[in-house]
Amino acid sequence: MKWHQKPHALLIGGFALIIFVGTLLLMLPWAHHPGRVRLGDAFFTSASAVCVTGLIVVDTARDYTLFGQIIILLLIQTGGLGVMTFAAVAAMALGGRLSFRSQAILSDVFFQHDMAYELKKTFWVILKLTFVIEGLGVLLLYFGFSRQLGYSHAFFPALFHSISAFCNAGFSTFSDSLISCRQNMLVMFPLIALIVIGGIGHFVIVELWRRFRKSKANESEISLKLSFHSKIALWVSGLLLVLGFAAMLILGMTPEEKTTSDYVMASFFQSVTARTAGFNSVNFGMLPMGSLVFIMFLMIIGGSPGSCAGGVKTTSFAIWLARIRCRLIGRSDTILMGKTIPVDIVRRVSILIGLSLLWNGFGVLFLSATEKAPGIHLQDILFEQISAFGTVGLSTGLTPSLSAAGRLWIILSMFVGRLGPLTLAIWMIPLKKEKITYPEGRIMIG
């Protein structure tokens, strides 16, 4: 079977290869300052960058040189757009033809159509819009950073943070992430916009762009309607932003937020970044327990399908809630916003959420056994595990002190979280039609 007929193997192998290459590049003498980065550190950084997570075991600003930071930026961009995107574009640009199975899997990830023409057309639009949005982000952030760093030193931080924010990576060229910038609204608001746009999904961005162009051309109202997928992604994303903001206001921030404006801004930014971006404008180790728990809830949900975000995804969460609601009122089907969700999608959501819970549960157990240093509490381990799996990158301070076994597990969690547990399960467990049926067995539950 040809390589383009095995999309899951291509996806997994492509990400693994880029992580390996990134590790070698980060170990080059001119990529880091002497004696500050070991092989394990470079491997962790490369995996975190490719999986657009943002967890770090060494200081990106102090331990890596400008060349090393550029390598990290390229790894973030590659991981954010996705190896499958580049592979599909390359195959089509060279005249290759994707199999129908590959097209179907790619369409599940990125958009609603399965025609080869639409596949090619949409991918090129995704690439163009990505670079345009990131370019606008660079321009806005340049003026913001120039207030703190001066015009001669603002360009690279603007470029780095624009790509990192749109790809929901959470890497920063500042040792304290964005704590020193939290009162600079010319930095914070562009970053919020980039994070939100990068987390709603490539297909939604493309559809909104096409709708905008059609509205300018005065096309019919029917052609301007959003797809069902885009409506769900936008509604759930907006709802989570509002709920997260309200929860942060009620549950509290750190003692460092002295004024009302600082408190409100910190609450809103944590609601945005907690879903998958990984930037922090406050010290997460000082947050109240209630805020940490709600942030973990947001990290598990993550962003929307086909985006740079991790988590179980907004649409899966909406389908899961709709399924529970319909069961409680006695319906056998699943109704969401006046539409019936196909049974196969509902089943996949159930498997996805089940596998996610199992993975994170085992991860907490594993880290509880390996991380025995003084001062490490269960909430630190739980937060670290969910942050890695959701490719968020937030931490209460545990990451740098992880043991060798703990680092490997976190790397694996980031990898699985970026690809999705369902993708790995489908790749590892071949689907086959059962020829034998078994009698039903009744069992008590609840």
Short mmCIF file of C-alpha atoms in Angstrom, two decimals:
data_model
loop_
_atom_site.label_atom_id
_atom_site.label_comp_id
_atom_site.label_asym_id
_atom_site.label_seq_id
_atom_site.Cartn_x
_atom_site.Cartn_y
_atom_site.Cartn_z
CA MET A 1 0.00 0.00 0.00
CA LYS A 2 1.35 3.42 -0.96
CA TRP A 3 2.19 6.07 1.66
CA HIS A 4 -0.75 8.33 0.72
CA GLN A 5 -3.15 5.41 1.30
CA LYS A 6 -2.14 5.19 4.98
CA PRO A 7 -3.12 8.61 6.37
CA HIS A 8 -2.90 7.64 10.03
CA ALA A 9 0.58 6.18 9.61
CA LEU A 10 1.61 9.30 7.70
CA LEU A 11 0.22 11.56 10.41
CA ILE A 12 1.87 9.72 13.30
CA GLY A 13 5.13 9.06 11.49
CA GLY A 14 5.31 12.61 10.17
CA PHE A 15 4.95 14.17 13.60
CA ALA A 16 7.47 11.75 15.11
CA LEU A 17 10.00 12.47 12.35
CA ILE A 18 9.71 16.23 12.77
CA ILE A 19 10.18 15.90 16.54
CA PHE A 20 13.33 13.86 15.93
CA VAL A 21 14.72 16.35 13.40
CA GLY A 22 13.85 19.23 15.72
CA THR A 23 15.76 17.56 18.55
CA LEU A 24 18.88 17.25 16.40
CA LEU A 25 18.65 20.88 15.30
CA LEU A 26 18.20 22.13 18.87
CA MET A 27 21.30 20.17 19.91
CA LEU A 28 23.48 22.06 17.44
CA PRO A 29 26.12 24.14 19.29
CA TRP A 30 24.80 27.43 17.94
CA ALA A 31 21.19 26.63 18.91
CA HIS A 32 21.72 26.89 22.66
CA HIS A 33 24.10 28.43 25.16
CA PRO A 34 26.93 26.15 26.33
CA GLY A 35 26.02 23.68 29.06
CA ARG A 36 22.40 24.73 29.41
CA VAL A 37 20.56 22.27 27.16
CA ARG A 38 20.96 18.49 27.27
CA LEU A 39 19.62 15.94 24.80
CA GLY A 40 16.58 15.23 26.96
CA ASP A 41 15.84 18.96 27.20
CA ALA A 42 16.05 19.38 23.43
CA PHE A 43 13.81 16.34 22.89
CA PHE A 44 11.20 17.68 25.30
CA THR A 45 11.31 21.17 23.75
CA SER A 46 10.99 19.78 20.21
CA ALA A 47 8.04 17.58 21.17
CA SER A 48 6.34 20.45 22.99
CA ALA A 49 6.83 22.78 19.99
CA VAL A 50 5.65 20.30 17.34
CA CYS A 51 2.66 19.35 19.50
CA VAL A 52 2.03 23.11 20.00
CA THR A 53 1.86 22.65 23.75
CA GLY A 54 4.27 25.11 25.35
CA LEU A 55 5.46 23.12 28.37
CA ILE A 56 9.18 23.78 28.88
CA VAL A 57 11.92 22.23 30.99
CA VAL A 58 14.49 24.93 30.16
CA ASP A 59 14.05 28.68 29.68
CA THR A 60 13.38 29.44 26.00
CA ALA A 61 14.52 33.04 26.42
CA ARG A 62 17.77 32.40 28.31
CA ASP A 63 18.91 28.91 27.34
CA TYR A 64 18.33 28.99 23.57
CA THR A 65 20.07 31.36 21.19
CA LEU A 66 18.27 33.34 18.49
CA PHE A 67 18.95 30.49 16.07
CA GLY A 68 17.46 28.01 18.54
CA GLN A 69 14.38 30.17 19.00
CA ILE A 70 13.94 30.34 15.22
CA ILE A 71 14.09 26.52 15.10
CA ILE A 72 11.43 26.36 17.83
CA LEU A 73 9.30 28.82 15.84
CA LEU A 74 9.55 26.69 12.69
CA LEU A 75 8.61 23.59 14.69
CA ILE A 76 5.57 25.42 16.08
CA GLN A 77 4.46 26.51 12.61
CA THR A 78 4.90 23.01 11.23
CA GLY A 79 3.06 21.41 14.11
CA GLY A 80 0.34 24.04 14.09
CA LEU A 81 -0.57 23.62 10.45
CA GLY A 82 -0.13 19.89 10.72
CA VAL A 83 2.01 17.38 8.91
CA MET A 84 -1.03 16.10 7.05
CA THR A 85 -1.64 19.57 5.63
CA PHE A 86 1.86 19.84 4.26
CA ALA A 87 1.81 16.25 2.99
CA ALA A 88 -1.51 16.69 1.20
CA VAL A 89 -0.48 20.00 -0.35
CA ALA A 90 2.85 18.56 -1.46
CA ALA A 91 1.20 15.49 -2.96
CA MET A 92 -1.34 17.54 -4.89
CA ALA A 93 1.20 20.15 -5.96
CA LEU A 94 3.37 17.39 -7.40
CA GLY A 95 0.44 15.87 -9.22
CA GLY A 96 -0.19 13.07 -6.72
CA ARG A 97 -3.69 11.81 -6.05
CA LEU A 98 -4.94 11.03 -2.57
CA SER A 99 -6.98 7.89 -2.11
CA PHE A 100 -10.69 8.22 -1.27
CA ARG A 101 -9.99 6.90 2.24
CA SER A 102 -7.29 9.55 2.75
CA GLN A 103 -9.64 12.26 1.49
CA ALA A 104 -12.37 11.09 3.85
CA ILE A 105 -10.06 11.16 6.87
CA LEU A 106 -8.67 14.56 5.94
CA SER A 107 -12.18 15.91 5.47
CA ASP A 108 -13.11 14.72 8.96
CA VAL A 109 -10.19 16.74 10.31
CA PHE A 110 -10.38 19.90 8.24
CA PHE A 111 -13.67 20.37 6.43
CA GLN A 112 -17.00 18.96 5.34
CA HIS A 113 -16.26 18.05 1.69
CA ASP A 114 -14.56 14.95 0.28
CA MET A 115 -13.95 15.97 -3.32
CA ALA A 116 -10.34 16.14 -4.44
CA TYR A 117 -10.85 19.55 -6.01
CA GLU A 118 -12.34 20.97 -2.81
CA LEU A 119 -9.53 19.37 -0.82
CA LYS A 120 -6.84 21.08 -2.87
CA LYS A 121 -8.67 24.39 -3.01
CA THR A 122 -9.36 24.51 0.73
CA PHE A 123 -5.82 23.62 1.74
CA TRP A 124 -4.35 26.46 -0.28
CA VAL A 125 -6.86 28.88 1.21
CA ILE A 126 -5.92 27.64 4.71
CA LEU A 127 -2.25 28.31 4.05
CA LYS A 128 -2.89 31.78 2.63
CA LEU A 129 -5.23 32.83 5.44
CA THR A 130 -2.83 31.47 8.06
CA PHE A 131 0.07 33.58 6.82
CA VAL A 132 -2.15 36.65 6.36
CA ILE A 133 -3.54 36.41 9.91
CA GLU A 134 -0.11 35.80 11.40
CA GLY A 135 1.27 38.71 9.37
CA LEU A 136 -1.39 41.05 10.73
CA GLY A 137 -0.59 39.74 14.19
CA VAL A 138 3.07 40.58 13.72
CA LEU A 139 2.19 44.11 12.67
CA LEU A 140 -0.09 44.75 15.67
CA LEU A 141 2.26 43.12 18.18
CA TYR A 142 5.23 45.06 16.81
CA PHE A 143 3.65 48.32 17.90
CA GLY A 144 2.70 46.79 21.23
CA PHE A 145 6.14 45.39 22.02
CA SER A 146 7.90 48.51 20.81
CA ARG A 147 6.51 50.35 23.85
CA GLN A 148 8.45 47.99 26.13
CA LEU A 149 11.41 46.90 24.03
CA GLY A 150 11.95 49.75 21.59
CA TYR A 151 11.39 49.65 17.82
CA SER A 152 14.75 48.00 17.10
CA HIS A 153 14.07 44.99 19.38
CA ALA A 154 10.33 44.46 18.88
CA PHE A 155 10.16 42.61 15.56
CA PHE A 156 11.29 39.11 16.52
CA PRO A 157 9.17 38.95 19.71
CA ALA A 158 6.21 40.13 17.60
CA LEU A 159 6.87 37.44 14.97
CA PHE A 160 7.44 34.72 17.56
CA HIS A 161 4.36 35.51 19.65
CA SER A 162 2.10 35.96 16.62
CA ILE A 163 2.86 32.48 15.30
CA SER A 164 2.88 30.96 18.78
CA ALA A 165 -0.51 32.50 19.60
CA PHE A 166 -2.23 31.59 16.32
CA CYS A 167 -0.88 28.05 16.56
CA ASN A 168 -2.00 27.97 20.21
CA ALA A 169 1.51 26.92 21.23
CA GLY A 170 2.14 29.09 24.29
CA PHE A 171 5.90 29.45 23.76
CA SER A 172 7.29 32.86 24.63
CA THR A 173 10.61 34.65 24.25
CA PHE A 174 10.14 36.06 27.77
CA SER A 175 11.12 34.07 30.84
CA ASP A 176 7.89 34.97 32.64
CA SER A 177 5.68 34.30 29.58
CA LEU A 178 3.35 37.34 29.44
CA ILE A 179 3.35 38.40 33.09
CA SER A 180 5.50 41.44 32.30
CA CYS A 181 3.14 42.38 29.44
CA ARG A 182 -0.19 41.96 31.20
CA GLN A 183 -0.84 45.69 31.46
CA ASN A 184 0.10 46.31 27.81
CA MET A 185 -3.26 46.17 26.03
CA LEU A 186 -1.57 46.61 22.63
CA VAL A 187 -0.01 43.20 23.24
CA MET A 188 -2.76 41.39 25.13
CA PHE A 189 -5.71 42.08 22.82
CA PRO A 190 -3.95 41.04 19.56
CA LEU A 191 -2.81 37.87 21.32
CA ILE A 192 -6.36 37.15 22.47
CA ALA A 193 -7.63 37.59 18.91
CA LEU A 194 -4.92 35.31 17.49
CA ILE A 195 -5.60 32.61 20.08
CA VAL A 196 -9.35 32.64 19.48
CA ILE A 197 -9.04 32.62 15.68
CA GLY A 198 -6.41 29.86 15.77
CA GLY A 199 -8.61 27.73 18.02
CA ILE A 200 -11.91 27.79 16.10
CA GLY A 201 -10.66 25.55 13.30
CA HIS A 202 -9.28 25.99 9.80
CA PHE A 203 -12.57 25.09 8.15
CA VAL A 204 -14.48 27.70 10.17
CA ILE A 205 -11.91 30.37 9.27
CA VAL A 206 -12.16 29.50 5.58
CA GLU A 207 -15.95 29.47 5.70
CA LEU A 208 -16.11 32.84 7.44
CA TRP A 209 -13.72 34.27 4.86
CA ARG A 210 -15.77 32.94 1.97
CA ARG A 211 -18.95 34.26 3.56
CA PHE A 212 -17.35 37.68 3.92
CA ARG A 213 -16.32 37.69 0.26
CA LYS A 214 -19.81 36.63 -0.86
CA SER A 215 -21.41 39.34 1.27
CA LYS A 216 -19.19 41.93 -0.42
CA ALA A 217 -20.32 40.55 -3.77
CA ASN A 218 -24.02 40.84 -2.72
CA GLU A 219 -24.75 37.14 -3.18
CA SER A 220 -27.97 35.51 -2.02
CA GLU A 221 -28.81 35.04 1.65
CA ILE A 222 -28.87 31.22 1.28
CA SER A 223 -25.23 31.10 0.17
CA LEU A 224 -24.22 33.22 3.16
CA LYS A 225 -25.50 30.76 5.79
CA LEU A 226 -22.88 29.06 7.93
CA SER A 227 -22.61 25.28 8.00
CA PHE A 228 -23.93 23.36 10.98
CA HIS A 229 -20.38 22.53 12.06
CA SER A 230 -19.31 26.17 12.07
CA LYS A 231 -22.37 27.23 14.04
CA ILE A 232 -21.67 24.66 16.76
CA ALA A 233 -17.95 25.50 16.91
CA LEU A 234 -18.61 29.24 17.18
CA TRP A 235 -21.46 28.94 19.68
CA VAL A 236 -19.62 26.58 22.02
CA SER A 237 -16.36 28.56 21.77
CA GLY A 238 -18.18 31.79 22.60
CA LEU A 239 -20.11 30.19 25.45
CA LEU A 240 -16.95 28.75 27.00
CA LEU A 241 -15.21 32.12 26.79
CA VAL A 242 -18.08 33.80 28.65
CA LEU A 243 -18.42 31.02 31.23
CA GLY A 244 -14.66 30.90 31.74
CA PHE A 245 -14.49 34.66 32.24
CA ALA A 246 -17.35 34.61 34.75
CA ALA A 247 -15.84 31.64 36.60
CA MET A 248 -12.43 33.30 36.86
CA LEU A 249 -14.03 36.48 38.21
CA ILE A 250 -15.92 34.51 40.86
CA LEU A 251 -13.29 31.92 41.79
CA GLY A 252 -10.46 34.44 41.92
CA MET A 253 -7.02 35.28 40.60
CA THR A 254 -3.68 35.60 42.41
CA PRO A 255 -2.87 38.20 45.10
CA GLU A 256 -0.72 40.05 42.51
CA GLU A 257 -3.78 41.56 40.77
CA LYS A 258 -4.10 44.73 42.84
CA THR A 259 -6.52 46.81 40.77
CA THR A 260 -9.95 46.01 39.36
CA SER A 261 -8.75 46.45 35.78
CA ASP A 262 -5.84 44.04 36.37
CA TYR A 263 -8.21 41.52 37.94
CA VAL A 264 -10.74 41.70 35.10
CA MET A 265 -8.08 41.51 32.38
CA ALA A 266 -6.34 38.58 34.06
CA SER A 267 -9.64 36.72 34.41
CA PHE A 268 -10.54 37.22 30.75
CA PHE A 269 -7.09 36.27 29.46
CA GLN A 270 -6.97 33.06 31.52
CA SER A 271 -10.39 32.12 30.12
CA VAL A 272 -8.98 32.51 26.60
CA THR A 273 -5.58 30.91 27.09
CA ALA A 274 -6.73 27.99 29.27
CA ARG A 275 -8.58 26.28 26.43
CA THR A 276 -5.29 25.42 24.70
CA ALA A 277 -3.01 28.43 24.14
CA GLY A 278 -0.77 28.05 27.20
CA PHE A 279 0.33 31.65 27.71
CA ASN A 280 0.03 32.91 31.25
CA SER A 281 -0.26 36.45 32.50
CA VAL A 282 -0.43 35.33 36.15
CA ASN A 283 1.52 32.90 38.32
CA PHE A 284 -0.54 29.70 38.11
CA GLY A 285 1.09 28.31 41.21
CA MET A 286 -0.67 31.06 43.19
CA LEU A 287 -4.18 30.56 41.80
CA PRO A 288 -6.97 29.40 44.16
CA MET A 289 -7.92 25.72 43.95
CA GLY A 290 -11.33 26.51 42.46
CA SER A 291 -9.76 28.44 39.58
CA LEU A 292 -7.31 25.61 38.87
CA VAL A 293 -10.14 23.07 38.77
CA PHE A 294 -12.19 25.14 36.33
CA ILE A 295 -9.13 25.75 34.16
CA MET A 296 -8.61 21.98 34.02
CA PHE A 297 -12.21 21.66 32.81
CA LEU A 298 -11.48 24.16 30.03
CA MET A 299 -8.23 22.40 29.12
CA ILE A 300 -9.99 19.06 28.70
CA ILE A 301 -12.51 20.56 26.24
CA GLY A 302 -9.86 22.47 24.27
CA GLY A 303 -10.53 24.10 20.90
CA SER A 304 -12.46 23.15 17.77
CA PRO A 305 -11.72 20.33 15.28
CA GLY A 306 -9.24 21.07 12.51
CA SER A 307 -7.56 23.79 14.55
CA CYS A 308 -4.18 24.05 16.24
CA ALA A 309 -5.88 23.31 19.56
CA GLY A 310 -5.95 20.13 21.59
CA GLY A 311 -8.51 18.64 23.97
CA VAL A 312 -11.58 16.56 23.16
CA LYS A 313 -12.83 19.54 21.09
CA THR A 314 -15.81 21.88 21.40
CA THR A 315 -18.05 19.98 18.98
CA SER A 316 -17.46 16.68 20.77
CA PHE A 317 -18.35 18.32 24.07
CA ALA A 318 -21.56 19.73 22.56
CA ILE A 319 -22.55 16.33 21.13
CA TRP A 320 -21.81 14.65 24.46
CA LEU A 321 -24.04 17.11 26.35
CA ALA A 322 -26.76 16.74 23.72
CA ARG A 323 -26.57 12.96 24.05
CA ILE A 324 -27.00 13.14 27.82
CA ARG A 325 -29.91 15.56 27.50
CA CYS A 326 -31.72 13.39 24.96
CA ARG A 327 -31.25 10.29 27.08
CA LEU A 328 -32.61 12.06 30.17
CA ILE A 329 -35.79 13.09 28.34
CA GLY A 330 -36.23 9.60 26.87
CA ARG A 331 -35.08 10.14 23.26
CA SER A 332 -33.05 7.42 21.57
CA ASP A 333 -31.54 9.79 19.01
CA THR A 334 -29.25 12.78 19.60
CA ILE A 335 -30.61 16.23 18.76
CA LEU A 336 -28.38 19.30 18.70
CA MET A 337 -29.66 22.73 17.59
CA GLY A 338 -32.53 21.16 15.68
CA LYS A 339 -30.36 18.59 13.87
CA THR A 340 -30.07 14.83 14.38
CA ILE A 341 -26.48 13.77 14.94
CA PRO A 342 -25.59 10.54 13.07
CA VAL A 343 -25.13 7.49 15.26
CA ASP A 344 -21.58 6.83 14.07
CA ILE A 345 -20.48 10.34 15.11
CA VAL A 346 -22.10 9.94 18.54
CA ARG A 347 -20.28 6.64 19.00
CA ARG A 348 -16.95 8.16 18.01
CA VAL A 349 -17.48 10.98 20.50
CA SER A 350 -18.18 8.45 23.25
CA ILE A 351 -15.02 6.53 22.38
CA LEU A 352 -12.96 9.72 22.21
CA ILE A 353 -14.10 10.97 25.60
CA GLY A 354 -13.73 7.50 27.14
CA LEU A 355 -10.18 7.07 25.83
CA SER A 356 -9.29 10.59 26.98
CA LEU A 357 -10.50 9.92 30.51
CA LEU A 358 -8.67 6.59 30.63
CA TRP A 359 -5.42 8.12 29.35
CA ASN A 360 -5.49 11.00 31.81
CA GLY A 361 -6.50 8.75 34.69
CA PHE A 362 -3.58 6.43 34.03
CA GLY A 363 -1.29 9.44 33.55
CA VAL A 364 -2.15 10.83 36.97
CA LEU A 365 -1.49 7.42 38.50
CA PHE A 366 1.82 7.08 36.64
CA LEU A 367 3.05 10.56 37.58
CA SER A 368 1.97 10.03 41.20
CA ALA A 369 4.32 7.05 41.29
CA THR A 370 7.28 8.73 39.54
CA GLU A 371 7.19 12.28 40.92
CA LYS A 372 8.12 11.97 44.58
CA ALA A 373 10.09 15.16 45.14
CA PRO A 374 9.08 17.22 48.19
CA GLY A 375 6.43 19.88 47.62
CA ILE A 376 4.66 18.10 44.73
CA HIS A 377 0.93 17.82 45.37
CA LEU A 378 -1.82 15.89 43.62
CA GLN A 379 -3.30 19.03 42.06
CA ASP A 380 0.09 19.80 40.46
CA ILE A 381 0.22 16.33 38.90
CA LEU A 382 -3.39 16.44 37.74
CA PHE A 383 -2.93 19.91 36.24
CA GLU A 384 0.29 18.90 34.48
CA GLN A 385 -1.25 15.76 32.98
CA ILE A 386 -4.36 17.49 31.65
CA SER A 387 -2.30 20.42 30.35
CA ALA A 388 -0.03 18.05 28.40
CA PHE A 389 -2.88 15.98 26.99
CA GLY A 390 -4.84 19.10 26.02
CA THR A 391 -1.64 20.55 24.44
CA VAL A 392 -2.20 23.64 26.57
CA GLY A 393 1.21 24.23 28.13
CA LEU A 394 0.12 25.76 31.44
CA SER A 395 1.79 24.52 34.59
CA THR A 396 1.80 25.17 38.31
CA GLY A 397 5.60 24.83 38.22
CA LEU A 398 6.04 21.06 38.06
CA THR A 399 7.48 20.74 34.52
CA PRO A 400 11.16 21.66 35.16
CA SER A 401 11.40 19.26 38.11
CA LEU A 402 9.92 16.23 36.34
CA SER A 403 11.87 12.98 36.57
CA ALA A 404 13.16 11.26 33.42
CA ALA A 405 10.19 8.87 33.45
CA GLY A 406 7.81 11.77 34.06
CA ARG A 407 9.23 13.72 31.13
CA LEU A 408 8.80 10.78 28.78
CA TRP A 409 5.20 10.32 29.87
CA ILE A 410 4.42 14.02 29.41
CA ILE A 411 6.00 13.89 25.92
CA LEU A 412 3.83 10.90 25.07
CA SER A 413 0.74 12.67 26.44
CA MET A 414 1.48 15.74 24.33
CA PHE A 415 1.93 13.52 21.27
CA VAL A 416 -1.32 11.63 21.86
CA GLY A 417 -3.16 14.83 22.69
CA ARG A 418 -2.01 16.52 19.48
CA LEU A 419 -2.96 13.60 17.24
CA GLY A 420 -6.03 12.63 19.22
CA PRO A 421 -6.50 9.30 21.03
CA LEU A 422 -9.08 8.22 18.46
CA THR A 423 -6.56 8.64 15.63
CA LEU A 424 -4.04 6.47 17.44
CA ALA A 425 -6.66 3.87 18.32
CA ILE A 426 -7.87 3.58 14.71
CA TRP A 427 -4.28 3.29 13.48
CA MET A 428 -3.25 0.68 16.06
CA ILE A 429 -6.47 -1.38 16.01
CA PRO A 430 -7.50 -2.38 12.47
CA LEU A 431 -11.23 -2.31 11.82
CA LYS A 432 -12.71 -5.64 10.80
CA LYS A 433 -16.21 -6.88 10.22
CA GLU A 434 -17.33 -9.31 12.90
CA LYS A 435 -18.66 -12.61 11.61
CA ILE A 436 -19.78 -13.94 14.96
CA THR A 437 -22.57 -12.51 17.12
CA TYR A 438 -23.06 -13.30 20.80
CA PRO A 439 -26.22 -13.53 22.93
CA GLU A 440 -27.20 -10.48 24.96
CA GLY A 441 -26.30 -10.31 28.62
CA ARG A 442 -28.31 -8.18 31.07
CA ILE A 443 -26.41 -6.50 33.91
CA MET A 444 -27.38 -4.06 36.66
CA ILE A 445 -25.92 -0.55 36.52
CA GLY A 446 -26.08 2.54 38.72
#
